[in-house]
Amino acid sequence: MTPTAAAIVTRISVRSTARLKPSWRAPSSLLSENSSPRYSPPRHFSVMADYAERAQQWGMAPKDEIRTAVESDPKSVFVDVRSPQELEEATLKNRPFVHAHCTMSDTSNIMAKADEILPDKNATVVVFCAVGGRSSKAKAALESMGYTNVYNGGGLKDIDYLDS
């Protein structure tokens, strides 16, 4: 291939790639004025989209087990570990919850707030985030502090059946 032909192929490839439009929509809070209204999510979102797969990956409790625990314990507490920006987009509507932001690598916030927001270490605690990863880390942190009935509820969309 001649240098000129290679340059043309490169230009065409770059232009074609730039016009691809993935089907997943970004939350409006993630877009700036100059952002494209569409972008591809990180690979783990598409691979981990199925509840059963995410439950296995992040150690999420079965939905019926969470429902039974919540219905049998009037002191149940829901803990949202999503970011403040995620809270602005959607929250539990019909259940009270407390907020303690966590990341996959930092659970210090929930550990610092735990005694205040979760005074009963034997109460049912359902921790949730967006897809189950951060809540798995928060669950492990709470269990290391002596909490005995902690459930990883997965993502907000996974516990919507409890919000009716």
PDB file of C-alpha atoms in Angstrom:
ATOM      1  CA  MET A   1       0.000   0.000   0.000  1.00  0.00           C
ATOM      2  CA  THR A   2       1.368   3.395  -0.911  1.00  0.00           C
ATOM      3  CA  PRO A   3       1.794   6.103   1.731  1.00  0.00           C
ATOM      4  CA  THR A   4      -1.042   8.103   0.166  1.00  0.00           C
ATOM      5  CA  ALA A   5      -3.413   5.117   0.197  1.00  0.00           C
ATOM      6  CA  ALA A   6      -2.552   4.379   3.852  1.00  0.00           C
ATOM      7  CA  ALA A   7      -3.324   7.988   4.803  1.00  0.00           C
ATOM      8  CA  ILE A   8      -6.700   7.815   3.049  1.00  0.00           C
ATOM      9  CA  VAL A   9      -7.609   4.525   4.774  1.00  0.00           C
ATOM     10  CA  THR A  10      -6.585   5.970   8.155  1.00  0.00           C
ATOM     11  CA  ARG A  11      -8.690   9.092   7.564  1.00  0.00           C
ATOM     12  CA  ILE A  12     -11.720   7.022   6.554  1.00  0.00           C
ATOM     13  CA  SER A  13     -11.341   4.706   9.571  1.00  0.00           C
ATOM     14  CA  VAL A  14     -11.127   7.613  12.006  1.00  0.00           C
ATOM     15  CA  ARG A  15     -14.152   9.346  10.491  1.00  0.00           C
ATOM     16  CA  SER A  16     -16.214   6.134  10.490  1.00  0.00           C
ATOM     17  CA  THR A  17     -15.360   5.417  14.112  1.00  0.00           C
ATOM     18  CA  ALA A  18     -16.283   8.942  15.163  1.00  0.00           C
ATOM     19  CA  ARG A  19     -19.789   8.509  13.733  1.00  0.00           C
ATOM     20  CA  LEU A  20     -20.682   5.321  15.617  1.00  0.00           C
ATOM     21  CA  LYS A  21     -23.695   5.853  17.855  1.00  0.00           C
ATOM     22  CA  PRO A  22     -24.017   3.378  20.707  1.00  0.00           C
ATOM     23  CA  SER A  23     -27.503   2.704  22.046  1.00  0.00           C
ATOM     24  CA  TRP A  24     -26.795   3.452  25.727  1.00  0.00           C
ATOM     25  CA  ARG A  25     -27.672   6.992  26.858  1.00  0.00           C
ATOM     26  CA  ALA A  26     -25.572   8.908  29.339  1.00  0.00           C
ATOM     27  CA  PRO A  27     -27.245  10.530  32.345  1.00  0.00           C
ATOM     28  CA  SER A  28     -27.589  14.248  31.662  1.00  0.00           C
ATOM     29  CA  SER A  29     -25.428  15.100  34.663  1.00  0.00           C
ATOM     30  CA  LEU A  30     -22.471  13.402  32.969  1.00  0.00           C
ATOM     31  CA  LEU A  31     -22.647  15.524  29.848  1.00  0.00           C
ATOM     32  CA  SER A  32     -21.039  18.930  29.441  1.00  0.00           C
ATOM     33  CA  GLU A  33     -22.097  21.519  26.862  1.00  0.00           C
ATOM     34  CA  ASN A  34     -19.650  20.132  24.339  1.00  0.00           C
ATOM     35  CA  SER A  35     -20.299  16.443  25.028  1.00  0.00           C
ATOM     36  CA  SER A  36     -21.892  14.127  22.586  1.00  0.00           C
ATOM     37  CA  PRO A  37     -25.406  13.187  23.772  1.00  0.00           C
ATOM     38  CA  ARG A  38     -24.471   9.513  23.438  1.00  0.00           C
ATOM     39  CA  TYR A  39     -21.495   7.470  24.489  1.00  0.00           C
ATOM     40  CA  SER A  40     -20.560   3.898  25.249  1.00  0.00           C
ATOM     41  CA  PRO A  41     -20.767   2.797  28.872  1.00  0.00           C
ATOM     42  CA  PRO A  42     -17.803   1.131  30.502  1.00  0.00           C
ATOM     43  CA  ARG A  43     -17.582  -2.512  29.428  1.00  0.00           C
ATOM     44  CA  HIS A  44     -18.599  -3.890  32.828  1.00  0.00           C
ATOM     45  CA  PHE A  45     -22.056  -2.258  32.565  1.00  0.00           C
ATOM     46  CA  SER A  46     -22.965  -4.135  29.412  1.00  0.00           C
ATOM     47  CA  VAL A  47     -21.403  -7.392  30.582  1.00  0.00           C
ATOM     48  CA  MET A  48     -22.868  -7.150  34.085  1.00  0.00           C
ATOM     49  CA  ALA A  49     -26.337  -5.935  33.043  1.00  0.00           C
ATOM     50  CA  ASP A  50     -28.106  -9.137  34.038  1.00  0.00           C
ATOM     51  CA  TYR A  51     -29.175  -9.324  37.690  1.00  0.00           C
ATOM     52  CA  ALA A  52     -28.085 -12.944  38.126  1.00  0.00           C
ATOM     53  CA  GLU A  53     -24.613 -12.192  36.788  1.00  0.00           C
ATOM     54  CA  ARG A  54     -24.225  -9.130  38.996  1.00  0.00           C
ATOM     55  CA  ALA A  55     -25.565 -11.043  41.995  1.00  0.00           C
ATOM     56  CA  GLN A  56     -22.887 -13.656  41.522  1.00  0.00           C
ATOM     57  CA  GLN A  57     -20.143 -11.079  40.858  1.00  0.00           C
ATOM     58  CA  TRP A  58     -20.945  -8.795  43.811  1.00  0.00           C
ATOM     59  CA  GLY A  59     -22.501 -11.221  46.308  1.00  0.00           C
ATOM     60  CA  MET A  60     -25.970  -9.690  46.145  1.00  0.00           C
ATOM     61  CA  ALA A  61     -28.602 -11.331  48.330  1.00  0.00           C
ATOM     62  CA  PRO A  62     -31.600 -13.014  46.678  1.00  0.00           C
ATOM     63  CA  LYS A  63     -34.562 -10.655  46.364  1.00  0.00           C
ATOM     64  CA  ASP A  64     -36.943 -12.893  48.315  1.00  0.00           C
ATOM     65  CA  GLU A  65     -34.435 -13.140  51.180  1.00  0.00           C
ATOM     66  CA  ILE A  66     -34.178  -9.338  51.361  1.00  0.00           C
ATOM     67  CA  ARG A  67     -37.971  -8.929  51.249  1.00  0.00           C
ATOM     68  CA  THR A  68     -38.440 -11.438  54.092  1.00  0.00           C
ATOM     69  CA  ALA A  69     -35.747  -9.783  56.226  1.00  0.00           C
ATOM     70  CA  VAL A  70     -37.138  -6.272  55.685  1.00  0.00           C
ATOM     71  CA  GLU A  71     -40.741  -7.296  56.344  1.00  0.00           C
ATOM     72  CA  SER A  72     -39.806  -9.121  59.553  1.00  0.00           C
ATOM     73  CA  ASP A  73     -37.659  -6.313  61.017  1.00  0.00           C
ATOM     74  CA  PRO A  74     -39.401  -2.982  61.656  1.00  0.00           C
ATOM     75  CA  LYS A  75     -35.982  -1.437  62.378  1.00  0.00           C
ATOM     76  CA  SER A  76     -34.701  -2.158  58.849  1.00  0.00           C
ATOM     77  CA  VAL A  77     -32.428   0.515  57.448  1.00  0.00           C
ATOM     78  CA  PHE A  78     -31.648   1.204  53.793  1.00  0.00           C
ATOM     79  CA  VAL A  79     -28.216   2.689  53.108  1.00  0.00           C
ATOM     80  CA  ASP A  80     -27.554   4.402  49.775  1.00  0.00           C
ATOM     81  CA  VAL A  81     -23.812   4.475  49.026  1.00  0.00           C
ATOM     82  CA  ARG A  82     -24.095   6.224  45.654  1.00  0.00           C
ATOM     83  CA  SER A  83     -22.532   9.607  44.974  1.00  0.00           C
ATOM     84  CA  PRO A  84     -24.389  12.865  45.746  1.00  0.00           C
ATOM     85  CA  GLN A  85     -24.826  13.406  41.988  1.00  0.00           C
ATOM     86  CA  GLU A  86     -26.485  10.000  41.637  1.00  0.00           C
ATOM     87  CA  LEU A  87     -28.807  10.873  44.529  1.00  0.00           C
ATOM     88  CA  GLU A  88     -30.005  13.922  42.602  1.00  0.00           C
ATOM     89  CA  GLU A  89     -31.052  11.731  39.688  1.00  0.00           C
ATOM     90  CA  ALA A  90     -33.103   9.115  41.575  1.00  0.00           C
ATOM     91  CA  THR A  91     -33.780   7.868  45.104  1.00  0.00           C
ATOM     92  CA  LEU A  92     -36.012   5.420  46.909  1.00  0.00           C
ATOM     93  CA  LYS A  93     -39.438   7.003  46.857  1.00  0.00           C
ATOM     94  CA  ASN A  94     -41.454   5.208  49.539  1.00  0.00           C
ATOM     95  CA  ARG A  95     -38.815   4.057  52.004  1.00  0.00           C
ATOM     96  CA  PRO A  96     -36.618   6.102  54.278  1.00  0.00           C
ATOM     97  CA  PHE A  97     -32.894   5.685  53.698  1.00  0.00           C
ATOM     98  CA  VAL A  98     -29.617   7.104  54.924  1.00  0.00           C
ATOM     99  CA  HIS A  99     -26.749   8.175  52.703  1.00  0.00           C
ATOM    100  CA  ALA A 100     -23.068   7.323  53.120  1.00  0.00           C
ATOM    101  CA  HIS A 101     -21.130   7.688  49.886  1.00  0.00           C
ATOM    102  CA  CYS A 102     -18.598   4.934  49.148  1.00  0.00           C
ATOM    103  CA  THR A 103     -16.387   4.021  46.236  1.00  0.00           C
ATOM    104  CA  MET A 104     -14.948   0.684  45.210  1.00  0.00           C
ATOM    105  CA  SER A 105     -11.687   1.631  46.900  1.00  0.00           C
ATOM    106  CA  ASP A 106     -12.842   3.808  49.813  1.00  0.00           C
ATOM    107  CA  THR A 107     -15.418   2.844  52.449  1.00  0.00           C
ATOM    108  CA  SER A 108     -14.110   5.241  55.089  1.00  0.00           C
ATOM    109  CA  ASN A 109     -17.232   7.444  54.895  1.00  0.00           C
ATOM    110  CA  ILE A 110     -19.652   4.665  55.854  1.00  0.00           C
ATOM    111  CA  MET A 111     -17.260   3.428  58.530  1.00  0.00           C
ATOM    112  CA  ALA A 112     -17.075   6.919  60.031  1.00  0.00           C
ATOM    113  CA  LYS A 113     -20.865   7.409  59.942  1.00  0.00           C
ATOM    114  CA  ALA A 114     -21.911   3.875  60.910  1.00  0.00           C
ATOM    115  CA  ASP A 115     -22.351   4.402  64.658  1.00  0.00           C
ATOM    116  CA  GLU A 116     -24.508   7.478  63.999  1.00  0.00           C
ATOM    117  CA  ILE A 117     -26.677   6.222  61.127  1.00  0.00           C
ATOM    118  CA  LEU A 118     -26.807   2.546  62.162  1.00  0.00           C
ATOM    119  CA  PRO A 119     -26.880   2.448  65.972  1.00  0.00           C
ATOM    120  CA  ASP A 120     -28.315  -1.109  66.175  1.00  0.00           C
ATOM    121  CA  LYS A 121     -25.737  -3.628  64.941  1.00  0.00           C
ATOM    122  CA  ASN A 122     -28.405  -6.351  64.838  1.00  0.00           C
ATOM    123  CA  ALA A 123     -30.943  -4.453  62.719  1.00  0.00           C
ATOM    124  CA  THR A 124     -31.486  -5.449  59.094  1.00  0.00           C
ATOM    125  CA  VAL A 125     -29.361  -3.233  56.847  1.00  0.00           C
ATOM    126  CA  VAL A 126     -29.872  -3.205  53.073  1.00  0.00           C
ATOM    127  CA  VAL A 127     -27.003  -1.477  51.287  1.00  0.00           C
ATOM    128  CA  PHE A 128     -27.454  -0.404  47.668  1.00  0.00           C
ATOM    129  CA  CYS A 129     -25.662   1.592  44.982  1.00  0.00           C
ATOM    130  CA  ALA A 130     -26.066   1.611  41.199  1.00  0.00           C
ATOM    131  CA  VAL A 131     -25.135  -1.939  40.166  1.00  0.00           C
ATOM    132  CA  GLY A 132     -23.936  -3.748  43.310  1.00  0.00           C
ATOM    133  CA  GLY A 133     -20.176  -3.203  43.405  1.00  0.00           C
ATOM    134  CA  ARG A 134     -19.928  -0.343  45.890  1.00  0.00           C
ATOM    135  CA  SER A 135     -22.627  -1.873  48.071  1.00  0.00           C
ATOM    136  CA  SER A 136     -20.602  -5.097  48.261  1.00  0.00           C
ATOM    137  CA  LYS A 137     -17.633  -3.114  49.589  1.00  0.00           C
ATOM    138  CA  ALA A 138     -19.854  -1.223  52.061  1.00  0.00           C
ATOM    139  CA  LYS A 139     -21.421  -4.507  53.246  1.00  0.00           C
ATOM    140  CA  ALA A 140     -17.980  -5.973  53.926  1.00  0.00           C
ATOM    141  CA  ALA A 141     -16.949  -2.821  55.816  1.00  0.00           C
ATOM    142  CA  LEU A 142     -20.071  -2.942  58.024  1.00  0.00           C
ATOM    143  CA  GLU A 143     -19.637  -6.633  58.726  1.00  0.00           C
ATOM    144  CA  SER A 144     -16.037  -5.985  59.765  1.00  0.00           C
ATOM    145  CA  MET A 145     -17.450  -3.513  62.313  1.00  0.00           C
ATOM    146  CA  GLY A 146     -19.760  -6.123  63.847  1.00  0.00           C
ATOM    147  CA  TYR A 147     -23.034  -5.565  61.956  1.00  0.00           C
ATOM    148  CA  THR A 148     -24.778  -8.917  61.726  1.00  0.00           C
ATOM    149  CA  ASN A 149     -27.685  -8.591  59.267  1.00  0.00           C
ATOM    150  CA  VAL A 150     -26.282  -6.727  56.278  1.00  0.00           C
ATOM    151  CA  TYR A 151     -27.592  -7.422  52.775  1.00  0.00           C
ATOM    152  CA  ASN A 152     -26.189  -6.256  49.470  1.00  0.00           C
ATOM    153  CA  GLY A 153     -29.344  -5.129  47.686  1.00  0.00           C
ATOM    154  CA  GLY A 154     -27.471  -4.384  44.473  1.00  0.00           C
ATOM    155  CA  GLY A 155     -28.527  -1.316  42.563  1.00  0.00           C
ATOM    156  CA  LEU A 156     -31.387   1.089  43.143  1.00  0.00           C
ATOM    157  CA  LYS A 157     -33.251  -0.521  40.229  1.00  0.00           C
ATOM    158  CA  ASP A 158     -32.804  -3.927  41.875  1.00  0.00           C
ATOM    159  CA  ILE A 159     -34.697  -2.987  45.035  1.00  0.00           C
ATOM    160  CA  ASP A 160     -37.538  -1.082  43.384  1.00  0.00           C
ATOM    161  CA  TYR A 161     -39.836  -4.022  44.224  1.00  0.00           C
ATOM    162  CA  LEU A 162     -39.433  -3.005  47.891  1.00  0.00           C
ATOM    163  CA  ASP A 163     -40.315   0.623  47.167  1.00  0.00           C
ATOM    164  CA  SER A 164     -44.037   0.110  46.556  1.00  0.00           C
TER     165      SER A 164
END
